[in-house]
């Protein structure tokens, strides 16, 4: 016997259009129906492409017994049609249908008993239509139905008995409608219901008994409505509920009674509401949740004493408190959360975290503290978080980090410290982060990057140091310390172009991907801004609102050039332009002992000088005239004479420094000449003494030679007497000389 499990009638439609060009949609459907032979078994009819406008009563049936299929017809799909109305008894003789899909059919009316006779129907899809009302009897006798999709319609009213008799219903989707209220006990017959979606409606209130006797319900979505309050004990019978989503409503208060009975709760989301406080009677010790998604809107003002009422959820695994106005985390706030794995405290107003706040969170793997107002963090804050893999501290006001802050984070994989006020990283800060693979320290005020700081980061793969004030780095040491590095971000620093090119070349040869910048209108290497000299880059970097940015407009560039001309070649001066439109000393940053200030072109100029240099320059009043003759600065550019004198100190300091250098050179020259003269005198004296020591030695040698000659002469030519006479005479002569 021939079996056809799926029949898609695209070819039939094309055949009809070719042979009967003028027939309407119903005629085409009738023609197709009569093409189904009595000896063919059909399980699925898909009428997607027919665009049927109307279904007359009893039209969907086979005429005569000979045309009735021998086996079960499982599903029919009318997708993307324009039916408008489903009349009564339209599917009366299709008792075997299990799945009926009427999505996107333009339906606006469901007549009473339109689905009568479909006793085996399990799935009914009516989504994305224009249905505005469900009357009593519309869904009658669908005793086997377990899935009903009415989402994305214009439903404003549902009869209280519309779902009566649907005792096997598991999933009911009513989301994306215009429901403003629901009748009391509308779901009372849904004893087997597991999932109800009422999200994206206009519900402002719920009755106390609306979810009564729904002991099988596991998921309830009420998000994206206009709920302001919840009646007491509304969820008291939902003993199996695991997920409750009430986010994006207008809730201002939650009481213990309204959330009672949720013993099996796994996920609770009340984010983006208008919660001002949590009722003091609300006690989560009875909830024993595994997952609690607790987020409140930016208008919330949940204090930590209220948040601490969530203690006792010994199975809690996920806790979201983001988007509140929490300013402090006490040591009792998170007590007892031994199974908590995910904790989000981002987008709050945290300025302080108690050092024992996370003491019990031994299972925590994810901690988000970003977008707060943290300035300092206690040494032991992260103690016992040995399973933590992700730590986010972005967008705070952290200026310093204790060297032992991360000492217990043995499993940390991702660390982000971007958008803070860090000026340096202490040695040893990351010595225990042996498993760290991603480090983000971008958008800080780091002026140098010592590769020794990364010595223990053996497995780091991604490093982001962008948007700092770094102008150089020992690339060989960096590559030696980070052998597994794969990606690095360098843009937004004070790079010298030649140095940056060498750094990028070395990294590329090693196989490291250097992420390109987006700078194309100024000097750059691979889109990363740079300059021909580090000094020019440094002088072209200015401070605005405690964030460092490179100057771009002509005015700031002009000021930068002027200041560089003033400072000349001085290495101990650093110039910062702060607040280009007025004077304010709130953002001053000091490096040396004293600061001289001046206003140039109606902007603040802070020049850092050594105290000794300032004192010396103050004595040299005559150099003021020399300064005022510079072409780069005119009287009109400076507000007052006092400010001129303040800035003039730079040039005076340059002159004083030059004079001091000359005097020092003279002193060294005199010392060198004196030492040289002394050495020469010593050499001459030693030579003179040696000459006197040499005379006696020469005379002795000469005497021995004469005596030897006399003896030889005596033996050869003269007698003994004459020889003795000569010898005696010679000896006397020698003795006389000696």
XYZ file of C-alpha atoms in Angstrom:
738
model
C 0.000 0.000 0.000
C 1.331 3.352 -0.940
C 2.008 5.741 1.948
C 2.316 9.489 1.637
C 3.286 11.124 4.915
C 3.673 14.702 3.695
C 1.947 16.269 0.735
C 2.850 19.801 -0.325
C 0.590 20.979 -3.097
C 2.748 23.620 -4.748
C 2.739 21.715 -8.022
C -1.051 21.328 -7.910
C -1.538 25.064 -7.593
C 0.739 25.717 -10.528
C -1.191 23.117 -12.558
C -4.512 24.737 -11.644
C -3.277 28.184 -12.577
C -2.128 26.898 -15.925
C -5.292 24.929 -16.844
C -7.999 27.024 -15.160
C -6.672 30.614 -15.094
C -9.932 32.203 -13.942
C -10.860 29.993 -10.992
C -11.027 31.453 -7.496
C -9.349 30.171 -4.347
C -12.244 27.970 -3.174
C -12.599 26.374 -6.618
C -8.888 25.652 -6.648
C -9.174 24.065 -3.195
C -12.148 21.907 -4.368
C -10.225 20.855 -7.466
C -7.247 19.850 -5.359
C -9.470 17.984 -2.900
C -10.959 15.811 -5.650
C -7.461 14.926 -6.880
C -6.873 12.982 -3.630
C -7.499 9.351 -4.553
C -9.244 6.981 -2.237
C -6.268 4.567 -2.139
C -3.754 7.208 -0.906
C -2.948 7.598 2.774
C -2.346 11.272 3.745
C -0.821 12.455 7.018
C -0.147 16.162 6.308
C -1.729 18.731 3.989
C 0.119 22.039 3.607
C -1.962 24.757 1.933
C 0.527 27.579 2.470
C 0.496 28.935 -1.045
C -3.244 28.994 -1.704
C -4.098 32.365 -0.201
C -7.642 31.159 0.624
C -10.005 34.018 1.452
C -12.918 32.120 2.985
C -13.855 28.675 4.249
C -17.594 27.892 3.876
C -19.190 25.724 6.522
C -18.447 22.009 6.070
C -16.229 22.808 3.081
C -13.230 20.950 4.465
C -14.546 17.409 4.048
C -14.215 14.607 1.562
C -17.348 13.947 -0.496
C -18.571 10.403 -0.189
C -17.083 7.447 1.572
C -14.976 6.487 -1.399
C -12.871 9.643 -1.005
C -12.388 9.450 2.764
C -8.775 8.566 3.638
C -8.317 5.112 5.052
C -5.709 6.188 7.631
C -5.290 9.148 10.012
C -4.832 12.672 8.624
C -2.416 14.203 11.155
C -2.061 17.914 10.262
C -3.289 20.714 8.041
C -1.485 24.030 7.576
C -3.168 27.205 6.317
C -0.223 29.575 6.603
C -0.172 33.058 5.045
C -3.769 32.910 3.835
C -6.472 35.545 4.199
C -9.361 33.587 5.634
C -10.866 36.348 7.851
C -13.477 34.091 9.489
C -13.530 30.492 10.701
C -17.231 29.500 10.514
C -18.918 26.891 12.642
C -18.245 23.225 11.870
C -15.471 24.062 9.386
C -13.399 21.082 10.549
C -16.245 18.837 11.723
C -15.272 15.710 9.741
C -11.539 16.043 10.480
C -11.637 14.216 13.787
C -8.229 12.649 13.182
C -6.369 15.953 12.892
C -3.748 16.390 15.623
C -2.056 19.616 14.480
C -3.849 22.590 12.910
C -1.766 25.628 11.932
C -3.668 28.826 11.150
C -0.844 31.295 11.792
C -0.662 34.444 9.640
C -4.068 33.895 8.029
C -5.625 37.295 8.742
C -8.319 35.740 10.947
C -10.393 38.218 12.943
C -13.387 36.064 13.937
C -13.718 32.610 15.450
C -17.346 31.495 15.399
C -18.797 29.284 18.098
C -18.100 25.582 17.547
C -15.756 26.327 14.665
C -13.455 23.544 15.882
C -16.229 21.176 16.924
C -15.525 17.540 16.110
C -11.728 17.790 16.347
C -11.601 15.463 19.332
C -7.979 14.400 18.687
C -6.537 17.884 18.125
C -3.450 18.436 20.296
C -1.853 21.565 18.815
C -3.774 24.631 17.656
C -1.825 27.602 16.334
C -3.710 30.864 15.842
C -0.839 33.299 16.278
C -0.237 36.489 14.287
C -3.864 37.117 13.351
C -6.377 39.845 14.217
C -8.540 37.948 16.703
C -9.980 40.357 19.273
C -12.199 38.080 21.392
C -12.525 34.471 22.517
C -16.145 33.551 23.270
C -17.410 30.686 25.340
C -17.825 27.592 23.156
C -15.177 28.605 20.639
C -12.738 26.047 21.984
C -15.348 23.634 23.367
C -14.836 19.901 23.160
C -11.099 20.158 22.367
C -10.481 17.695 25.168
C -7.108 16.480 23.837
C -5.654 19.961 23.292
C -2.314 20.494 25.055
C -0.870 23.454 23.115
C -2.710 26.682 22.237
C -0.986 29.659 20.642
C -2.981 32.905 20.570
C 0.031 35.235 20.618
C 0.348 38.394 18.526
C -3.359 39.083 18.085
C -5.583 41.958 19.175
C -7.173 40.151 22.098
C -8.841 42.533 24.520
C -11.434 40.231 26.069
C -11.532 36.542 26.938
C -14.662 34.932 28.382
C -14.139 33.426 31.835
C -15.238 29.999 30.517
C -13.283 30.209 27.253
C -10.816 27.546 28.417
C -13.340 25.391 30.261
C -12.829 21.689 29.719
C -9.235 21.978 28.489
C -7.967 19.785 31.295
C -4.976 18.442 29.334
C -3.624 21.868 28.346
C 0.141 22.213 28.929
C 1.107 25.432 27.111
C -0.993 28.573 26.722
C 0.507 31.530 24.852
C -1.351 34.840 25.168
C 1.622 37.171 24.779
C 1.687 40.228 22.509
C -1.996 41.100 22.850
C -3.968 43.998 24.331
C -5.395 42.363 27.433
C -6.149 44.865 30.195
C -7.724 42.476 32.675
C -8.456 38.793 33.115
C -11.597 37.293 34.696
C -11.189 35.622 38.059
C -10.577 31.867 37.800
C -10.206 32.040 34.016
C -7.544 29.342 34.281
C -9.323 27.227 36.908
C -9.941 24.292 34.522
C -6.324 24.079 33.395
C -5.261 21.444 35.901
C -2.355 20.188 33.750
C -1.041 23.575 32.608
C 2.742 23.979 32.805
C 3.433 27.196 30.934
C 1.407 30.432 30.678
C 2.774 33.431 28.793
C 0.927 36.710 29.452
C 3.829 39.007 28.575
C 3.542 42.126 26.432
C -0.040 43.011 27.350
C -1.676 45.937 29.164
C -2.512 44.182 32.424
C -2.592 46.593 35.360
C -4.110 44.302 38.016
C -4.521 40.606 38.720
C -7.225 39.025 40.869
C -6.317 37.013 43.932
C -7.672 33.682 42.625
C -6.595 33.932 39.009
C -3.949 31.203 39.415
C -5.872 29.091 41.918
C -5.365 25.288 41.899
C -2.690 25.463 39.186
C -0.404 23.098 41.044
C 1.335 21.893 37.856
C 2.349 25.346 36.592
C 6.132 25.595 36.126
C 6.616 28.828 34.168
C 4.661 32.081 34.359
C 5.553 35.165 32.347
C 4.008 38.490 33.334
C 6.747 40.758 32.015
C 6.116 43.844 29.910
C 2.765 44.762 31.460
C 1.600 47.639 33.659
C 1.255 45.825 36.975
C 1.547 48.140 39.972
C 0.692 45.789 42.834
C 0.251 42.099 43.498
C -2.586 40.838 45.720
C -1.626 38.724 48.748
C -1.325 34.959 48.235
C -1.706 35.304 44.467
C 0.952 32.621 43.972
C 0.222 30.587 47.104
C -0.961 27.485 45.204
C 1.849 27.465 42.638
C 3.882 24.860 44.475
C 5.602 23.646 41.275
C 6.478 27.062 39.850
C 10.142 27.293 38.854
C 10.229 30.443 36.716
C 8.408 33.695 37.432
C 9.113 36.734 35.264
C 7.604 40.067 36.323
C 10.207 42.354 34.771
C 9.353 45.642 33.059
C 6.238 46.467 35.064
C 5.388 49.331 37.412
C 5.655 47.457 40.697
C 6.505 49.751 43.597
C 6.378 47.260 46.449
C 6.530 43.527 47.018
C 5.310 41.849 50.188
C 6.141 38.506 51.694
C 2.501 37.398 51.293
C 2.431 38.170 47.575
C 5.421 35.901 46.961
C 4.537 33.165 49.434
C 4.093 29.590 48.317
C 6.938 29.585 45.790
C 8.813 26.685 47.376
C 10.122 25.320 44.068
C 11.105 28.640 42.542
C 14.257 28.559 40.437
C 14.124 31.922 38.679
C 12.458 35.129 39.804
C 12.888 38.227 37.672
C 11.438 41.541 38.847
C 13.887 43.707 36.954
C 13.075 47.125 35.564
C 10.217 47.984 37.880
C 9.743 50.963 40.173
C 10.472 49.202 43.440
C 11.133 51.628 46.250
C 11.449 49.051 48.985
C 10.855 45.413 49.764
C 8.340 44.748 52.524
C 10.151 43.899 55.760
C 7.955 40.827 56.133
C 9.275 39.379 52.908
C 11.373 36.411 54.019
C 13.066 34.301 51.409
C 14.160 31.637 53.897
C 11.078 29.678 52.828
C 11.722 29.932 49.106
C 14.765 27.656 48.843
C 15.295 28.916 45.318
C 18.023 27.728 43.016
C 17.919 30.818 40.861
C 16.679 34.253 41.745
C 16.796 36.952 39.095
C 16.194 40.102 41.131
C 16.713 43.303 39.195
C 15.018 46.600 39.786
C 14.730 49.636 37.563
C 17.004 52.627 37.687
C 14.333 54.397 39.690
C 14.493 51.779 42.434
C 15.853 52.577 45.855
C 16.328 49.167 47.438
C 18.606 49.501 50.453
C 20.866 46.750 51.673
C 18.808 45.999 54.769
C 15.939 45.024 52.478
C 18.155 43.079 50.114
C 19.466 41.040 53.058
C 15.969 39.584 53.438
C 16.846 37.239 50.576
C 19.113 35.322 52.927
C 18.265 31.675 53.431
C 17.962 30.665 49.793
C 20.389 27.835 50.247
C 19.857 26.540 46.694
C 20.222 29.926 45.048
C 22.519 29.809 42.030
C 21.927 33.112 40.262
C 21.226 36.504 41.778
C 20.717 39.678 39.752
C 20.541 42.971 41.635
C 21.601 45.213 38.774
C 20.016 48.539 38.009
C 19.231 49.583 41.582
C 20.438 52.413 43.775
C 22.334 50.212 46.218
C 25.220 52.163 47.720
C 26.667 49.660 50.158
C 26.940 45.892 50.584
C 27.021 44.845 54.231
C 28.639 41.688 55.526
C 25.200 40.093 56.143
C 23.697 40.949 52.773
C 24.812 37.783 50.983
C 25.263 35.497 53.976
C 24.540 31.816 53.385
C 24.631 31.782 49.574
C 27.020 28.832 49.467
C 25.733 27.613 46.074
C 25.534 31.003 44.399
C 27.341 30.940 41.058
C 26.364 34.210 39.387
C 26.090 37.567 41.133
C 25.401 40.811 39.291
C 25.574 44.139 41.132
C 26.206 46.338 38.113
C 24.513 49.687 37.455
C 24.137 50.618 41.103
C 25.626 53.376 43.253
C 28.062 51.253 45.192
C 30.774 53.209 46.965
C 31.656 50.621 49.580
C 31.703 46.850 49.881
C 32.237 45.267 53.272
C 35.377 43.149 53.350
C 33.331 40.076 54.369
C 30.430 40.682 51.969
C 31.412 37.774 49.702
C 32.806 35.532 52.419
C 30.265 32.703 51.981
C 30.237 32.716 48.177
C 32.640 29.815 47.780
C 30.886 28.583 44.593
C 30.770 31.955 42.839
C 32.053 31.908 39.254
C 30.798 35.259 37.912
C 30.888 38.609 39.719
C 29.862 41.877 38.080
C 30.548 45.142 39.924
C 30.755 47.386 36.875
C 29.095 50.780 36.464
C 29.254 51.801 40.118
C 31.085 54.467 42.136
C 33.734 52.296 43.776
C 36.970 54.111 44.621
C 38.753 51.567 46.805
C 38.344 47.867 47.530
C 39.496 46.191 50.743
C 42.294 43.624 50.591
C 40.162 40.672 51.697
C 37.037 41.511 49.679
C 37.600 38.668 47.227
C 38.919 36.140 49.728
C 37.497 32.611 49.408
C 36.371 33.217 45.809
C 38.644 30.471 44.537
C 36.177 29.346 41.836
C 35.650 32.827 40.410
C 36.356 32.895 36.672
C 35.019 36.333 35.676
C 35.446 39.615 37.566
C 34.136 42.869 36.079
C 35.173 46.152 37.718
C 34.632 48.436 34.710
C 33.312 51.979 34.888
C 34.143 52.799 38.483
C 36.404 55.415 40.076
C 39.151 53.119 41.289
C 42.468 54.956 41.676
C 44.623 52.349 43.412
C 44.622 48.590 43.859
C 46.105 46.720 46.785
C 48.883 44.353 45.750
C 47.136 41.462 47.542
C 43.627 42.164 46.230
C 43.544 39.210 43.809
C 45.698 36.775 45.768
C 42.911 34.171 46.256
C 41.521 34.239 42.714
C 43.287 31.092 41.546
C 40.691 30.279 38.863
C 40.192 33.762 37.417
C 39.979 33.716 33.632
C 38.666 37.203 32.777
C 39.517 40.461 34.554
C 38.278 43.858 33.382
C 39.398 47.126 34.988
C 38.576 49.464 32.116
C 37.261 53.007 32.556
C 38.787 53.697 35.947
C 41.399 56.174 37.221
C 44.361 53.821 37.589
C 47.772 55.435 37.122
C 49.899 52.355 37.711
C 49.662 48.647 38.433
C 51.589 47.561 41.543
C 54.148 44.793 41.150
C 52.763 41.486 42.362
C 49.132 42.433 41.738
C 48.684 39.581 39.262
C 51.252 37.143 40.579
C 48.550 34.617 41.557
C 46.466 34.873 38.379
C 48.076 31.921 36.647
C 44.939 31.048 34.654
C 44.071 34.570 33.485
C 43.440 34.601 29.732
C 41.829 38.029 29.233
C 42.892 41.336 30.810
C 41.296 44.706 30.027
C 42.943 47.802 31.537
C 41.835 50.240 28.836
C 40.634 53.804 29.433
C 42.715 54.490 32.509
C 45.581 56.901 33.200
C 48.491 54.474 32.940
C 51.678 56.211 31.811
C 53.867 53.139 31.584
C 53.525 49.425 31.104
C 56.149 47.342 32.846
C 56.234 43.828 31.359
C 57.391 42.500 34.722
C 53.813 43.031 35.918
C 52.699 40.284 33.508
C 55.436 37.814 34.363
C 53.058 35.241 35.870
C 50.351 35.548 33.200
C 51.513 32.475 31.338
C 48.238 31.733 29.549
C 46.975 35.251 28.797
C 45.536 35.471 25.282
C 43.914 38.906 25.123
C 45.382 42.173 26.448
C 43.691 45.568 26.094
C 45.809 48.598 27.061
C 44.071 51.087 24.763
C 43.250 54.688 25.670
C 45.886 55.257 28.324
C 48.983 57.503 28.322
C 51.542 54.851 27.504
C 54.296 56.022 25.149
C 56.687 53.092 25.173
C 56.959 49.463 26.162
C 59.785 46.926 26.150
C 58.316 44.660 23.535
C 60.890 41.903 24.006
C 60.145 41.609 27.716
C 56.419 41.792 27.060
C 56.524 38.942 24.549
C 58.697 36.916 26.891
C 56.184 37.349 29.731
C 53.096 36.654 27.576
C 54.064 33.729 25.385
C 50.466 32.729 24.593
C 49.235 36.216 23.682
C 46.887 36.212 20.671
C 45.227 39.659 20.631
C 46.362 43.072 21.842
C 44.753 46.527 21.695
C 47.148 49.499 21.541
C 45.148 52.441 20.169
C 44.598 55.698 22.038
C 48.023 55.996 23.685
C 50.950 58.422 23.314
C 52.941 56.315 20.891
C 55.943 57.451 18.914
C 55.361 56.375 15.311
C 58.709 54.655 14.878
C 58.448 52.884 18.208
C 54.866 51.852 17.512
C 55.857 50.447 14.130
C 58.584 48.333 15.727
C 56.189 47.096 18.416
C 53.553 46.085 15.875
C 56.135 44.413 13.652
C 57.536 42.371 16.546
C 54.076 41.320 17.665
C 52.992 40.395 14.148
C 56.066 38.250 13.604
C 55.188 36.411 16.796
C 51.667 35.764 15.460
C 49.898 38.235 17.756
C 46.910 40.024 16.203
C 47.192 43.780 16.775
C 43.694 45.208 16.561
C 43.645 48.153 14.169
C 42.539 51.580 15.334
C 40.133 53.876 13.509
C 42.361 56.936 13.183
C 42.935 57.901 9.551
C 43.036 61.714 9.497
C 46.256 62.102 11.531
C 49.569 60.281 11.729
C 48.976 56.618 12.486
C 50.286 53.098 12.182
C 47.578 50.554 11.330
C 44.999 53.163 12.315
C 46.624 53.699 15.725
C 47.408 57.374 16.338
C 51.045 58.293 16.906
C 53.456 61.217 16.503
C 57.016 61.738 15.364
C 58.179 62.500 18.911
C 57.014 61.327 22.288
C 57.340 64.875 23.566
C 54.878 66.249 21.056
C 52.410 63.521 21.874
C 52.753 64.189 25.567
C 52.214 67.891 25.117
C 49.211 67.202 22.920
C 47.389 65.201 25.561
C 44.893 67.040 27.717
C 42.574 66.252 30.583
C 38.803 66.671 30.476
C 36.550 65.427 33.262
C 39.230 63.101 34.600
C 39.458 61.293 31.258
C 42.411 61.634 28.933
C 41.853 62.424 25.265
C 44.117 63.472 22.436
C 43.509 66.971 21.121
C 41.806 67.252 17.763
C 40.711 70.847 17.250
C 42.966 73.596 15.927
C 42.737 75.705 19.080
C 44.102 72.985 21.348
C 46.811 72.102 18.841
C 47.873 75.750 18.781
C 48.076 75.882 22.568
C 50.081 72.680 22.568
C 52.638 74.087 20.117
C 52.954 77.298 22.106
C 53.667 75.413 25.289
C 56.243 73.234 23.565
C 58.042 76.304 22.304
C 58.113 77.703 25.827
C 59.440 74.569 27.467
C 62.053 73.977 24.807
C 64.115 70.942 25.683
C 63.272 70.793 29.378
C 62.548 67.218 30.404
C 60.993 67.852 33.809
C 57.979 69.833 32.573
C 54.619 68.300 31.761
C 51.822 70.524 30.444
C 48.115 69.765 30.754
C 45.230 71.751 29.300
C 42.157 71.376 31.487
C 38.712 72.889 30.904
C 39.204 74.835 27.631
C 36.439 77.334 28.435
C 37.213 78.432 31.965
C 39.260 78.081 35.075
C 38.848 75.233 37.535
C 41.402 73.616 39.784
C 39.300 70.558 40.628
C 40.896 68.359 37.989
C 44.529 69.313 38.600
C 46.937 66.426 38.559
C 50.350 66.851 40.187
C 53.545 64.983 39.534
C 56.213 67.180 41.132
C 56.261 69.197 44.311
C 54.953 72.526 43.062
C 52.593 73.752 40.359
C 52.583 77.037 38.493
C 49.355 77.945 36.797
C 48.494 80.333 34.018
C 45.573 81.000 31.735
C 46.412 80.972 28.053
C 43.799 81.722 25.399
C 41.128 81.547 28.099
C 42.211 78.002 29.034
C 43.891 76.488 32.040
C 47.547 75.638 31.673
C 49.179 73.638 34.436
C 52.953 73.370 34.251
C 54.769 71.090 36.616
C 58.192 72.268 37.810
C 60.634 71.147 40.427
C 60.534 73.287 43.556
C 64.204 74.161 43.296
C 63.814 75.270 39.704
C 60.955 77.583 40.647
C 62.962 79.174 43.417
C 65.910 79.788 41.107
C 63.781 81.207 38.308
C 62.076 83.623 40.706
C 65.420 85.342 41.342
C 66.088 85.957 37.677
C 63.693 88.845 36.934
C 65.606 90.051 33.894
C 64.552 87.026 31.836
C 60.937 88.237 31.767
C 61.739 90.620 28.929
C 63.213 87.823 26.880
C 60.068 85.766 27.323
C 57.710 88.560 26.299
C 59.504 88.948 22.975
C 58.455 85.511 21.762
C 56.290 85.706 18.632
C 54.145 82.727 19.623
C 52.652 84.604 22.588
C 51.100 88.063 22.400
C 49.636 90.282 25.072
C 46.125 89.656 23.776
C 46.470 85.931 24.404
C 46.915 86.396 28.137
C 44.309 87.721 30.536
C 46.459 89.642 33.030
C 50.034 90.721 33.608
C 50.232 88.387 36.578
C 49.384 85.463 34.338
C 52.076 86.602 31.924
C 54.606 86.587 34.727
C 53.452 83.159 35.855
C 53.953 81.708 32.403
C 57.174 83.681 31.989
C 58.647 81.552 34.717
C 59.067 78.762 32.178
C 61.515 80.739 30.051
C 63.358 82.038 33.111
C 63.787 78.518 34.327
C 65.259 77.516 30.980
C 67.859 80.338 31.207
C 68.717 79.572 34.810
C 69.141 75.938 33.972
C 71.495 76.792 31.073
C 73.637 79.063 33.315
C 73.776 76.422 35.985
C 74.962 73.850 33.461
C 77.848 76.132 32.331
C 79.021 76.751 35.892
C 78.975 73.064 36.601
C 81.053 72.363 33.507
C 83.657 74.936 34.558
C 83.954 73.398 37.977
C 84.495 69.944 36.526
C 87.193 71.331 34.148
C 89.147 72.934 37.011
C 89.068 69.727 38.994
C 90.313 67.732 36.020
C 93.204 70.168 35.371
C 94.235 70.109 39.019
C 94.328 66.351 39.155
C 96.331 66.215 35.914
C 98.943 68.674 37.258
C 99.402 66.677 40.427
C 99.955 63.514 38.454
C 102.609 65.226 36.281
C 104.528 66.502 39.329
C 104.582 63.061 40.860
C 105.970 61.550 37.665
C 108.760 64.188 37.399
C 109.820 63.721 41.029
C 109.959 59.992 40.699
C 112.148 60.270 37.571
C 114.627 62.615 39.332
C 115.044 60.288 42.310
C 115.677 57.329 40.082
C 118.486 59.170 38.300
C 120.449 59.572 41.599
C 120.031 55.944 42.442
C 121.572 54.863 39.127
C 125.097 56.640 39.585
C 126.609 54.397 42.367
C 125.589 51.279 40.537
C 127.319 52.390 37.331
C 130.577 53.271 39.204
C 130.729 49.853 40.877
C 130.336 48.111 37.568
C 133.082 50.275 36.078
C 135.523 49.498 38.976
C 135.058 45.770 38.635
C 135.769 46.026 34.940
C 139.042 47.956 35.501
C 140.302 45.482 38.112
C 139.685 42.597 35.803
C 141.534 44.309 33.000
C 144.550 45.028 35.222
C 144.813 41.414 36.313
C 144.850 40.176 32.758
C 147.481 42.705 31.835
C 149.696 41.625 34.776
C 149.761 38.013 33.763
C 150.676 38.673 30.165
C 153.136 41.556 29.897
C 154.540 42.728 33.210
C 156.275 41.371 36.170
C 154.766 40.902 39.590
C 156.251 44.021 41.018
C 155.200 46.316 38.278
C 151.750 44.775 38.306
C 151.357 45.336 42.032
C 152.394 48.919 41.599
C 149.825 49.491 38.878
C 147.133 47.734 40.806
C 147.823 49.697 43.925
C 147.782 52.937 42.000
C 144.531 52.018 40.246
C 142.924 50.953 43.480
C 143.868 54.203 45.079
C 142.402 56.073 42.121
C 139.171 54.097 42.327
C 138.909 54.567 46.050
C 139.427 58.252 45.596
C 136.535 58.462 43.113
C 134.244 56.491 45.316
